[in-house]
mmCIF file of C-alpha atoms in Angstrom:
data_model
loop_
_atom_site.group_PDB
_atom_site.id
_atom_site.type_symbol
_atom_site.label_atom_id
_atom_site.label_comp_id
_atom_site.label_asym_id
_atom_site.label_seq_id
_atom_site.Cartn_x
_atom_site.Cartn_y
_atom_site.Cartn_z
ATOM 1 C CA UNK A 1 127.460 193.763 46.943
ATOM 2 C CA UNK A 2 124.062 194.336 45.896
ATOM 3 C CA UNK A 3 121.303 193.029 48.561
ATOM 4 C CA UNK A 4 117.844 191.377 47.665
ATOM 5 C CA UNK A 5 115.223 191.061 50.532
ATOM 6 C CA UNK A 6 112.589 188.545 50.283
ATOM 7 C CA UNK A 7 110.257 187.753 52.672
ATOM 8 C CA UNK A 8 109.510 184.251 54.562
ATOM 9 C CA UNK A 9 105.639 184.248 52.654
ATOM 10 C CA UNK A 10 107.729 185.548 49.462
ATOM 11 C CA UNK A 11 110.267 182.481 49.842
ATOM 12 C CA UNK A 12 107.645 179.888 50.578
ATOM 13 C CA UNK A 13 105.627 180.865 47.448
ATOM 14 C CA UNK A 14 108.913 180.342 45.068
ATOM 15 C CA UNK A 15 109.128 176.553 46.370
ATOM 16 C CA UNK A 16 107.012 176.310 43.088
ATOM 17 C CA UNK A 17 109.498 178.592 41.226
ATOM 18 C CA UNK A 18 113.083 177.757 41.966
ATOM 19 C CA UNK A 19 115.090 181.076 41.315
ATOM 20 C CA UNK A 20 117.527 181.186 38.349
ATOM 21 C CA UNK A 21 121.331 180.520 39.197
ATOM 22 C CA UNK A 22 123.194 183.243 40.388
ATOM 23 C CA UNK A 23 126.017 182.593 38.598
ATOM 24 C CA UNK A 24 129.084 180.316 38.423
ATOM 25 C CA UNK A 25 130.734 180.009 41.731
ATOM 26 C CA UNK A 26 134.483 179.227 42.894
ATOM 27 C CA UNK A 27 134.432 175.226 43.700
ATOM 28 C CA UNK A 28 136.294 176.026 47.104
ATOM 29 C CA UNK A 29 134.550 175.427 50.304
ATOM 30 C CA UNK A 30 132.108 178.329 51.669
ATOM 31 C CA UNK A 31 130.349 179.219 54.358
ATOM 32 C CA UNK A 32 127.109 182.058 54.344
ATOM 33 C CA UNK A 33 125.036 182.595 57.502
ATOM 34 C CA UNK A 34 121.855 184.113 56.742
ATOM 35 C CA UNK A 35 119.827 185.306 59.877
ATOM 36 C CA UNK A 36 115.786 185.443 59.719
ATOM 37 C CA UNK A 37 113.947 188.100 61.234
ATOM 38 C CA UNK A 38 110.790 189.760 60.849
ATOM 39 C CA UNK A 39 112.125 192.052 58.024
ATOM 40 C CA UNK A 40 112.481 189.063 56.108
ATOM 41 C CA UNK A 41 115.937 187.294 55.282
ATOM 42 C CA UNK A 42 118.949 189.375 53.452
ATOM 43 C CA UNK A 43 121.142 187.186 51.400
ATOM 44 C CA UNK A 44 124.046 187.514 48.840
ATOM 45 C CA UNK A 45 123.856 188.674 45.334
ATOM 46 C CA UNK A 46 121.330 186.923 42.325
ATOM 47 C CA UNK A 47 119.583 186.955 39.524
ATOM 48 C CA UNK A 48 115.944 187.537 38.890
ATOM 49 C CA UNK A 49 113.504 184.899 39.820
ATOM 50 C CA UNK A 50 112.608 182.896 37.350
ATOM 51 C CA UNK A 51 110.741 179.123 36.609
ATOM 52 C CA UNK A 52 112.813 176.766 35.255
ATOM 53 C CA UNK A 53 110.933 175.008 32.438
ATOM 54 C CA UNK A 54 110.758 171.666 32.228
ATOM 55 C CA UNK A 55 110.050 168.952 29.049
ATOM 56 C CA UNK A 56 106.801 167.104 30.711
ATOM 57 C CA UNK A 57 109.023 164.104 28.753
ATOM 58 C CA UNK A 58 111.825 164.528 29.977
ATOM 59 C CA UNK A 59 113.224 162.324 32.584
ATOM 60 C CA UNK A 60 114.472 165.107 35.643
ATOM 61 C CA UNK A 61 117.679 163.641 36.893
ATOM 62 C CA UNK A 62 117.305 162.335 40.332
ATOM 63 C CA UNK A 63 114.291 160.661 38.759
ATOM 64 C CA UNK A 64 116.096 158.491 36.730
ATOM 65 C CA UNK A 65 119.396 157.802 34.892
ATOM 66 C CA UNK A 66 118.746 160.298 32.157
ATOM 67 C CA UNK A 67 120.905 163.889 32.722
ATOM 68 C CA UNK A 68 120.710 167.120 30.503
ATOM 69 C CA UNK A 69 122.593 170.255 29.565
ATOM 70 C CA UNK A 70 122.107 172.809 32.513
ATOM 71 C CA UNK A 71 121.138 170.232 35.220
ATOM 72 C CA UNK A 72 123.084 171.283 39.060
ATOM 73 C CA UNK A 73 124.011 168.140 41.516
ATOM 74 C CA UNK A 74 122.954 168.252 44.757
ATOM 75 C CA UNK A 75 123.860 165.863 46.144
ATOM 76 C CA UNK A 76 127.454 164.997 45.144
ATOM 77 C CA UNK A 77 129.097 162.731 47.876
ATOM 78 C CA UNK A 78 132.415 162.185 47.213
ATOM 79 C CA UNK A 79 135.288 164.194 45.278
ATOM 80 C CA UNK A 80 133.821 162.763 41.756
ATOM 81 C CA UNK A 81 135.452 162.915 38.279
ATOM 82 C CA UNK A 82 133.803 164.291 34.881
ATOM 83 C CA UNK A 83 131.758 161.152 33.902
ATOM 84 C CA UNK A 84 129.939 161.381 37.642
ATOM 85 C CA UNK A 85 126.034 162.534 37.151
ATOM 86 C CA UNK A 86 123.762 164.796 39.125
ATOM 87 C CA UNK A 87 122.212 162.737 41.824
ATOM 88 C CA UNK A 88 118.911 165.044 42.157
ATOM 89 C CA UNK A 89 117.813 168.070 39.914
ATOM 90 C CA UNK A 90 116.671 170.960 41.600
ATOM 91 C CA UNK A 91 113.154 170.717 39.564
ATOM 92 C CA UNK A 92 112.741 167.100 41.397
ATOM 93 C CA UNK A 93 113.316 168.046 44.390
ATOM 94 C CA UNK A 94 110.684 170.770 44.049
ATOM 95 C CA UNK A 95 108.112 168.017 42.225
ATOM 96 C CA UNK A 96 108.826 165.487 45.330
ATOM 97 C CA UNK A 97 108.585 168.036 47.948
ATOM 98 C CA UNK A 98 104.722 167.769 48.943
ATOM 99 C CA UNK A 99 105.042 163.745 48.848
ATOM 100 C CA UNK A 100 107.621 163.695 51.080
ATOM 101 C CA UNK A 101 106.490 166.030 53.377
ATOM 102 C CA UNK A 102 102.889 163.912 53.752
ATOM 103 C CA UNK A 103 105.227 160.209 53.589
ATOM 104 C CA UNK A 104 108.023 160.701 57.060
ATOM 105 C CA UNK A 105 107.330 159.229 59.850
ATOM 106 C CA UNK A 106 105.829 161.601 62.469
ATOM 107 C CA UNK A 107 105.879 158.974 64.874
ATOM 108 C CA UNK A 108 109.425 159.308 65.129
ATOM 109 C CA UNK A 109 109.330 162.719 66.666
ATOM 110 C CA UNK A 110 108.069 161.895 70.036
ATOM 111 C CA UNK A 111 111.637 159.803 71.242
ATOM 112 C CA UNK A 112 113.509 162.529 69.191
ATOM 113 C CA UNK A 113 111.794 165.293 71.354
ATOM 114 C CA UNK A 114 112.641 163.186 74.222
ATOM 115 C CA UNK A 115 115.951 162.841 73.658
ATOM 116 C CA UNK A 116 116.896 166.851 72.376
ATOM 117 C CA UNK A 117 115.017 167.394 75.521
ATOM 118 C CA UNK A 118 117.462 166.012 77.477
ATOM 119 C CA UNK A 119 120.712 167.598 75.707
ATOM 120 C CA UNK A 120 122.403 170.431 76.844
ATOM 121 C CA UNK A 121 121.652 173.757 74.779
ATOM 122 C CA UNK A 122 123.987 174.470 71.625
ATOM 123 C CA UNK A 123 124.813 177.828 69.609
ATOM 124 C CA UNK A 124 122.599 180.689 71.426
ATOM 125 C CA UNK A 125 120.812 178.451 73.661
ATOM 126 C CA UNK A 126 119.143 176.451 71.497
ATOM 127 C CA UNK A 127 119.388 173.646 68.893
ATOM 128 C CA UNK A 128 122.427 173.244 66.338
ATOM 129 C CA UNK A 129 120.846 170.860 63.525
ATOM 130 C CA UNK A 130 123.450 169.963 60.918
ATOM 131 C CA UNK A 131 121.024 168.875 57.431
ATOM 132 C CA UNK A 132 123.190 166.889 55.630
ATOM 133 C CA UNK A 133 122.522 167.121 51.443
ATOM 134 C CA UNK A 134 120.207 169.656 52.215
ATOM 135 C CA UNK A 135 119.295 170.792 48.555
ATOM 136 C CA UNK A 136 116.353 173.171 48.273
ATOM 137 C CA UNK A 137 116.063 172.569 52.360
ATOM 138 C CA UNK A 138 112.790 170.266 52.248
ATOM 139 C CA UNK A 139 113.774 168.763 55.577
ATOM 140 C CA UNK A 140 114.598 171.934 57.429
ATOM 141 C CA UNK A 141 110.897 173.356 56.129
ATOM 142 C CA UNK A 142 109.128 170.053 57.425
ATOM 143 C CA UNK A 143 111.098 169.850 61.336
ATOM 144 C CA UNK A 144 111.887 172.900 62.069
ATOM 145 C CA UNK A 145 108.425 173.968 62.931
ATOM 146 C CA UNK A 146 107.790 170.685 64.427
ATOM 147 C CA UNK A 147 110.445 171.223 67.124
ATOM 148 C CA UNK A 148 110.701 173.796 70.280
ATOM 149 C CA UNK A 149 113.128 175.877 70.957
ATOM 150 C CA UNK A 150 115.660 178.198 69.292
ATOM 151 C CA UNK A 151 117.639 176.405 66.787
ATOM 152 C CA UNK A 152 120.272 177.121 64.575
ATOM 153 C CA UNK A 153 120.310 175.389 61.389
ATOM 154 C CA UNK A 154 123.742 174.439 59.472
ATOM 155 C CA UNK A 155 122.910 173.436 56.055
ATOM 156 C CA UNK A 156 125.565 171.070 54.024
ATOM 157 C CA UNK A 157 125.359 170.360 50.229
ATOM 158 C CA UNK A 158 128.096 170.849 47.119
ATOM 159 C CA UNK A 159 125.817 173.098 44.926
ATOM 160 C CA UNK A 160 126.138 176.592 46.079
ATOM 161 C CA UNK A 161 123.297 178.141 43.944
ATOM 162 C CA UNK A 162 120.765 175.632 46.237
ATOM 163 C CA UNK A 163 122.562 176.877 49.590
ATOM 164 C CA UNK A 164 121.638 179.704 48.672
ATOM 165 C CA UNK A 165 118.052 179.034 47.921
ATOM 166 C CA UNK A 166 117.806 176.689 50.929
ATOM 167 C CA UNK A 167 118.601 179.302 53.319
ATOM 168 C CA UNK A 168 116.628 182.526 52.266
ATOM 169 C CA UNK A 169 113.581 179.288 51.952
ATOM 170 C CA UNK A 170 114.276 178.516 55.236
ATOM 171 C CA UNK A 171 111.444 178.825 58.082
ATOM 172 C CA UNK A 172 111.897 181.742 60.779
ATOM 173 C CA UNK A 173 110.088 179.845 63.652
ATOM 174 C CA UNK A 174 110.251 176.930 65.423
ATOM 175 C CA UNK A 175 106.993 175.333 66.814
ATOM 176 C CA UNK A 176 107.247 177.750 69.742
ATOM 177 C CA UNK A 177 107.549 180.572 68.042
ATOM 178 C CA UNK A 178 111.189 180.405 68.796
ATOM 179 C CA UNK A 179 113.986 181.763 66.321
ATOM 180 C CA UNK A 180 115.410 180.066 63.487
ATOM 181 C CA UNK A 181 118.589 180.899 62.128
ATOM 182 C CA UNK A 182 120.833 178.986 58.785
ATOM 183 C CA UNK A 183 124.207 178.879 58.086
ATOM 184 C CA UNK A 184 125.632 177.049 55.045
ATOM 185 C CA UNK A 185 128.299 174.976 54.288
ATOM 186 C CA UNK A 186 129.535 173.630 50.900
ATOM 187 C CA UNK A 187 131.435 170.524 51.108
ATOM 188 C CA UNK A 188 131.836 166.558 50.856
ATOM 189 C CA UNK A 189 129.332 165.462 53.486
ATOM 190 C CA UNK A 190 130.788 161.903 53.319
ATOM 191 C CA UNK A 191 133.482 163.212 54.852
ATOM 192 C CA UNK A 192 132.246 164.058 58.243
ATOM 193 C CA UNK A 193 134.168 163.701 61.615
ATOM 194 C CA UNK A 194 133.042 164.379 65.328
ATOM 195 C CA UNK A 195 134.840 167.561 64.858
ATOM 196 C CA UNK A 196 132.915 168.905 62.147
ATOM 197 C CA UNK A 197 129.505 168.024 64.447
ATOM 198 C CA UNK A 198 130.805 169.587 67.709
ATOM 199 C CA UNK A 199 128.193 171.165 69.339
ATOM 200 C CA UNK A 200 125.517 169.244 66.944
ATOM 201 C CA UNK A 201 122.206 168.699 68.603
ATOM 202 C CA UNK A 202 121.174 166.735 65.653
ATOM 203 C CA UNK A 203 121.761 165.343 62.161
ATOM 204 C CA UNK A 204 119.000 165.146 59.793
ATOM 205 C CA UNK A 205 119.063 163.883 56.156
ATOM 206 C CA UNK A 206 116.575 162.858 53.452
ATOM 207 C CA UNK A 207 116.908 160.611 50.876
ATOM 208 C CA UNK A 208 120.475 160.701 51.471
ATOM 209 C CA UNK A 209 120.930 156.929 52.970
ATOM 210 C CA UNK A 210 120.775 155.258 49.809
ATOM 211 C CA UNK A 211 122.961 157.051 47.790
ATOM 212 C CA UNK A 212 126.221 156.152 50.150
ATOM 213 C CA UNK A 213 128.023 153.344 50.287
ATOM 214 C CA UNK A 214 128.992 150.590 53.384
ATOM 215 C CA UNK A 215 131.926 153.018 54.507
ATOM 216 C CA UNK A 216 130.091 156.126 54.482
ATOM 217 C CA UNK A 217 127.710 155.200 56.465
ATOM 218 C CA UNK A 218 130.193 153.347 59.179
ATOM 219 C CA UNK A 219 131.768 157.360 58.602
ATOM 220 C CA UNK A 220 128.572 158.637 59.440
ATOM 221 C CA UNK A 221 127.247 156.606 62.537
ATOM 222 C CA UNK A 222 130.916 157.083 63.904
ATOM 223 C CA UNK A 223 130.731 160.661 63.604
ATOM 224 C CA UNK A 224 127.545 160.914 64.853
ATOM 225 C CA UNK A 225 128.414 158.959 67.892
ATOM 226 C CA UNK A 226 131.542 160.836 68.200
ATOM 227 C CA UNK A 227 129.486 163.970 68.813
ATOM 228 C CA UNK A 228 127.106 162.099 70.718
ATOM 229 C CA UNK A 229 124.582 163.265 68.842
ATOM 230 C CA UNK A 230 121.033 161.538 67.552
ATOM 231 C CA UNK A 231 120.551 161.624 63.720
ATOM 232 C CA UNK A 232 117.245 161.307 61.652
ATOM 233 C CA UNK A 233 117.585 160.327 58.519
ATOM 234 C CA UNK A 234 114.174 159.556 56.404
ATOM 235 C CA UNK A 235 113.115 158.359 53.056
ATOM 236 C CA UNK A 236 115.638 155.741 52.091
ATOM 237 C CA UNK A 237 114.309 153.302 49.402
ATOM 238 C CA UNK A 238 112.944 150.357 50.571
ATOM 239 C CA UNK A 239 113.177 148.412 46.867
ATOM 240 C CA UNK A 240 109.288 148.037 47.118
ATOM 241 C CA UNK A 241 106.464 149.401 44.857
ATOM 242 C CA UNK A 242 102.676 148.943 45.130
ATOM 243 C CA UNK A 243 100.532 149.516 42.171
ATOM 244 C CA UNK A 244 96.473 149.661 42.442
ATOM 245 C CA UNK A 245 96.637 147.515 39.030
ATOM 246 C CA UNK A 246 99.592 145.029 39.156
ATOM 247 C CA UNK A 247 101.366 143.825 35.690
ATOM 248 C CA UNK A 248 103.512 140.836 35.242
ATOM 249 C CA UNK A 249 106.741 142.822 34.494
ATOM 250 C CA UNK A 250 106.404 145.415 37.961
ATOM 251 C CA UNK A 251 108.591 142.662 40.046
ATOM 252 C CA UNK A 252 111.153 142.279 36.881
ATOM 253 C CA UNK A 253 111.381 146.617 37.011
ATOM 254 C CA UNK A 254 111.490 146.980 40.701
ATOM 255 C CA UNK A 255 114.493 144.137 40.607
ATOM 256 C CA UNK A 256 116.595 145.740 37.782
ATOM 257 C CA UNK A 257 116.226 149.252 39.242
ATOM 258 C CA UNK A 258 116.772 147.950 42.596
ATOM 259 C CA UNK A 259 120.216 146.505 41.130
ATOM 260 C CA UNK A 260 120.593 149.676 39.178
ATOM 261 C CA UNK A 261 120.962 151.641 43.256
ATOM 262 C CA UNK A 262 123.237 149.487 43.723
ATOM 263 C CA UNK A 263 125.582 150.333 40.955
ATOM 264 C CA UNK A 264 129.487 151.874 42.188
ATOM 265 C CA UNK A 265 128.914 150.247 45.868
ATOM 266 C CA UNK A 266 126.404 152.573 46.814
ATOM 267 C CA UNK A 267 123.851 150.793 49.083
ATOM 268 C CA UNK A 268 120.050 151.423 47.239
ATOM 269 C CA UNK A 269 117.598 149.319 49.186
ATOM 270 C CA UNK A 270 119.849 147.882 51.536
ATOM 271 C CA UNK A 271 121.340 151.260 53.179
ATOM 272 C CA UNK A 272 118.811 151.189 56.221
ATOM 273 C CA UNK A 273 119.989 147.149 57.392
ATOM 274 C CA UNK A 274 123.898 148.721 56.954
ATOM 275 C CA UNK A 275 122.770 151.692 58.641
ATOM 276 C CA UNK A 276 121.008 150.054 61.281
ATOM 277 C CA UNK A 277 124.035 147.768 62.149
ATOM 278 C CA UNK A 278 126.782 150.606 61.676
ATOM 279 C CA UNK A 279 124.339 152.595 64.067
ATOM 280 C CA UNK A 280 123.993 149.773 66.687
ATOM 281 C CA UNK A 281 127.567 149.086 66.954
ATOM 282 C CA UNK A 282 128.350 152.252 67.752
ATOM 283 C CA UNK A 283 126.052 151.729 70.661
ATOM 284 C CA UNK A 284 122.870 153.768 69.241
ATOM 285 C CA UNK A 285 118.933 152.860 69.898
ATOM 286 C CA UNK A 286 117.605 152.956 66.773
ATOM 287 C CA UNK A 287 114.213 152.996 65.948
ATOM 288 C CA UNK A 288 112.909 152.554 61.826
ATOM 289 C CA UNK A 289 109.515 153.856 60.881
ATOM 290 C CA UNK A 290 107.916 153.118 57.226
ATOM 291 C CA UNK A 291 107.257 156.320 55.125
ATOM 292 C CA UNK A 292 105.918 155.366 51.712
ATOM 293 C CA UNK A 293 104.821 158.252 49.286
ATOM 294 C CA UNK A 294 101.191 157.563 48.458
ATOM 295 C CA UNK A 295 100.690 158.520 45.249
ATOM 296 C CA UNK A 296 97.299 159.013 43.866
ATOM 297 C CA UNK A 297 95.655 161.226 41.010
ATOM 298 C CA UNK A 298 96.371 164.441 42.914
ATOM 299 C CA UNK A 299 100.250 163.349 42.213
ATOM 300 C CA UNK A 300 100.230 162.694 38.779
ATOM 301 C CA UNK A 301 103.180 164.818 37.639
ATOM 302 C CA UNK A 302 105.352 163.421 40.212
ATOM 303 C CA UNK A 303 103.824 159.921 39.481
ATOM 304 C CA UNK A 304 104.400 160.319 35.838
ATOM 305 C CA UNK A 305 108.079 161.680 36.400
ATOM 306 C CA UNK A 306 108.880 158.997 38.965
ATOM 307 C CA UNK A 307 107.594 155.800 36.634
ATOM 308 C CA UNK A 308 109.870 158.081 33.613
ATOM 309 C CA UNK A 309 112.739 157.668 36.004
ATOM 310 C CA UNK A 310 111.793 154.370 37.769
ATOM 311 C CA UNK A 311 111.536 152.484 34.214
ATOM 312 C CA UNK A 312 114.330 154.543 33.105
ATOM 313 C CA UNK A 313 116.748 152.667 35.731
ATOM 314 C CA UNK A 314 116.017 149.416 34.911
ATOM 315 C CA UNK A 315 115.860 149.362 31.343
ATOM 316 C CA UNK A 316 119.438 150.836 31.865
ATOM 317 C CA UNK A 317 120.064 147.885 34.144
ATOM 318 C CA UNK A 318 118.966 145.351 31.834
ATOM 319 C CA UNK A 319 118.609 146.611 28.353
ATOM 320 C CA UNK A 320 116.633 143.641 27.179
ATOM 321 C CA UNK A 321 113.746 144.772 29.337
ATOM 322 C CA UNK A 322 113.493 147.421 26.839
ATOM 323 C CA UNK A 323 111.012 146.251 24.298
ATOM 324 C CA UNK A 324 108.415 145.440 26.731
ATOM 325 C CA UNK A 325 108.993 148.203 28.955
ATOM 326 C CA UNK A 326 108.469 150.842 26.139
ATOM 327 C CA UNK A 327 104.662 149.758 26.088
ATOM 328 C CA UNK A 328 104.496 148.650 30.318
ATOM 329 C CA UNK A 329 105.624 152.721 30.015
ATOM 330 C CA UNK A 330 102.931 154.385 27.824
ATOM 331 C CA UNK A 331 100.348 152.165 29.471
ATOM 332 C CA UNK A 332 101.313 153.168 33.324
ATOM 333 C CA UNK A 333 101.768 156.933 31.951
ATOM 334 C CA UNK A 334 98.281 156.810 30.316
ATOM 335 C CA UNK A 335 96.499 155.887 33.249
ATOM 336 C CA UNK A 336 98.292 158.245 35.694
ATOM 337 C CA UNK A 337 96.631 161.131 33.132
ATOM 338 C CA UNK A 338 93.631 159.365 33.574
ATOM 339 C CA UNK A 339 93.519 159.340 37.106
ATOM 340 C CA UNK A 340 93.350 155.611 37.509
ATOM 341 C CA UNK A 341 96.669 154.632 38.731
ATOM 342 C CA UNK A 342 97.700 154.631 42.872
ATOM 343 C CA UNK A 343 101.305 153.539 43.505
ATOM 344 C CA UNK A 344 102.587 153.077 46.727
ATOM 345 C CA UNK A 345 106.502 153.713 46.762
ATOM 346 C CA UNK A 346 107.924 152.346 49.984
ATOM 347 C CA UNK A 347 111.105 153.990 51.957
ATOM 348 C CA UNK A 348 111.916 153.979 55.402
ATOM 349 C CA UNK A 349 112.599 156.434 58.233
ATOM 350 C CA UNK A 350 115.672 156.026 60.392
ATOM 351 C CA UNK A 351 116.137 157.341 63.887
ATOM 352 C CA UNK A 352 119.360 156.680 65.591
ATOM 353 C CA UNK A 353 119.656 158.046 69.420
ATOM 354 C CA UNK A 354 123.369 158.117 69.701
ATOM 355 C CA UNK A 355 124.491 157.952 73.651
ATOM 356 C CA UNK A 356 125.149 161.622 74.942
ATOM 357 C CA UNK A 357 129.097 162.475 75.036
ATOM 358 C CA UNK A 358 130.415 165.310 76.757
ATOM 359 C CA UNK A 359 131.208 166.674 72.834
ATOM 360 C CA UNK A 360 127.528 166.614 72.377
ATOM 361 C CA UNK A 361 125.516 170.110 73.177
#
C-alpha cells in the first residue's frame, strides 16, 4: 500500500482544502489507528489534495434541505434506506468550523477537568475520548489541546473518506505537551452500549444532539452511565435566532424550520430538555452552558450559507412561506455582502458528569 506523510502544520493548513475522496470504500465496519509523532502522521492510501468547489448559490447540505450529486453523509445515525439525505457536507463542516470553535462553552471545562481528574487512567495512561459523529474532527482540534495528559482519541462516524481526514487532521499534543494518538471507527453511533465505551474517559459530540431522536438519546445517557463515563456534547440548536435588523416574518422562519428539525422524530430544539432528563435519570450532574455563533461581517460566507439553508428549511416546512421568503432571502443575503447584517444563532452546550463505575477508566 502506498504511504503519504503529511505533517501536523501540513494537515492544519488543508482544514481550508478538504482532500479529494480516496475512493469508494466497502460499507462494512472498519477500524484505522493512526499514531502522531514528530515525523508527522502516516495514513492509508489517497488521492491528491484537492479543493472541492463549491456554487456560492448553492445550498451545502447540512445547511439546509437541499442535497447534490457527489455530496458524503457524515453523520448518518441509523441503518437508513435510499431516500435518507446527507445530514452535513464535508464543505459545511469546513465553512462552520471557525464559528464553532469561537461559540462552545469554555466554561464548561473547569468541572470537566475536575472530574477526568479524578478518573483512573485509560489506554497508555492517559485519556480514551470516544468523539461521536466526528466528521472532519472539529471537536477533537478544539479539546484536545485544552486538556492535560496523554489521550487517546477514538473517532466514530459512517463516512470513511472523513475518518480518514479526521485523523491525519488530528492535533499531536495535548495542552501539556502530552501525546495524542486517533483511532477510527466506522459505524452506527446510535447504537452504542457500555461495552463499546469500556475504558472511555469521555464522550464528546457536536452538533450531534439534535439530529437523534427520544430513544437515542435514553441509548446514549444509558451507555454513558454504563461506562461511568462524563460526556460533552455542544452546539445543539436552541430554535432561537437574533438578527441586528428584525423583520416581521424571522419568528414565522425560525418556527417552520424549527418544525422542519423535528421532522422523522428527531428532537431539533428540544434534544437538550430530553437530554437533560435522560441524563438526570440515569443519575448524572449536568450542567448546560449557552454557545451561540456570533455572526458578524467577518462571517459572511457562513452567514450567507446558513440563512440559504435556514430559509431553505422552512419554506420546505411550509411551502406557502415561499413567496415572501424569496424576497425576506435576497434582502438578508444583500446585506450580509454588505456587511450590515449580525445574527446571533443560539445552541447550547451540554455537560453530563455521569457517576464513576468500576467500567469507567
Amino acid at each position: 500500500m502506498r504511504k503519504t506523510t503529511a505533517t501536523p502544520a501540513d494537515m492544519a493548513r488543508r482544514v481550508g482544502a478538504i482532500p479529494t475522496q480516496p475512493g469508494p470504500k466497502e460499507t462494512s465496519p472498519m477500524t484505522e489507528t493512526v499514531t502522531l509523532t514528530d515525523g508527522g502522521a502516516s495514513v492509508g492510501e489517497t488521492g491528491p489534495d484537492a479543493v472541492i468547489e463549491t456554487d456560492p448559490d448553492a445550498v451545502i447540505a447540512g445547511a439546509g434541505p437541499v442535497t447534490r450529486p457527489g455530496e458524503r453523509p457524515t453523520v448518518r445515525l441509523r441503518e437508513a434506506g435510499p431516500e435518507d439525505q446527507p445530514r452535513y457536507a464535508p464543505e459545511w463542516l469546513q465553512l462552520r468550523e471557525p464559528a464553532d470553535a469561537a461559540a462552545r462553552a469554555v466554561d464548561l471545562l473547569d468541572p470537566l477537568r475536575i472530574r477526568l481528574a479524578n478518573l483512573p487512567s485509560g489506554r497508555g495512561g492517559g485519556l480514551a475520548v470516544h468523539d461521536l459523529g466526528c466528521g472532519t474532527g472539529s471537536m477533537g482540534r478544539w479539546l484536545a489541546p485544552r486538556l492535560d495528559g496523554g489521550q487517546h482519541w477514538i473517532l466514530h462516524d459512517r463516512d470513511p473518506y472523513l475518518l480518514h481526514f479526521a485523523a491525519v487532521a488530528s492535533p499531536r499534543a495535548a495542552a501539556d505537551g502530552s501525546r495524542v494518538t486517533v483511532e477510527t471507527r466506522r459505524g452506527d453511533v446510535a447504537r452504542l452500549t457500555p461495552d463499546a465505551l469500556t475504558g472511555a474517559s469521555l464522550v464528546t459530540a457536536s452538533a450531534l444532539l439534535d439530529v437523534l431522536t427520544r430513544e437515542e438519546i435514553e441509548t446514549l445517557a444509558a451507555a454513558c452511565a454504563g461506562a461511568g463515563c462524563p460526556a460533552l456534547l455542544t452546539l445543539s440548536v436552541a430554535g432561537r435566532v437574533d438578527f441586528s435588523a428584525p423583520d416581521p416574518l424571522d419568528e414565522e422562519l425560525a418556527a417552520a424550520f424549527n418544525d422542519h428539525q423535528r421532522h422523522g422524530g428527531l428532537l431539533g430544539p428540544d434534544a437538550v430538555g430530553v437530554a437533560c432528563e435522560a441524563f438526570a435519570d440515569h443519575g448524572a450532574t449536568v450542567k448546560v452552558h449557552p454557545s451561540p455563533w456570533r455572526l458578524g461581517p467577518e462571517h459572511a460566507a457562513l452567514t450567507a450559507q446558513w440563512l440559504r439553508g435556514w430559509v431553505g428549511a422552512a419554506v420546505e416546512q411550509r411551502p406557502e412561506l415561499a413567496e415572501r421568503a424569496e424576497g425576506y432571502l435576497a434582502a438578508r443575503l444583500t446585506a450580509c455582502q454588505q456587511g450590515e447584517l449580525r445574527v446571533t444563532v443560539h445552541h447550547s452546550d451540554l455537560l453530563a458528569l455521569a457517576r464513576p463505575t468500576g467500567r469507567a477508566r
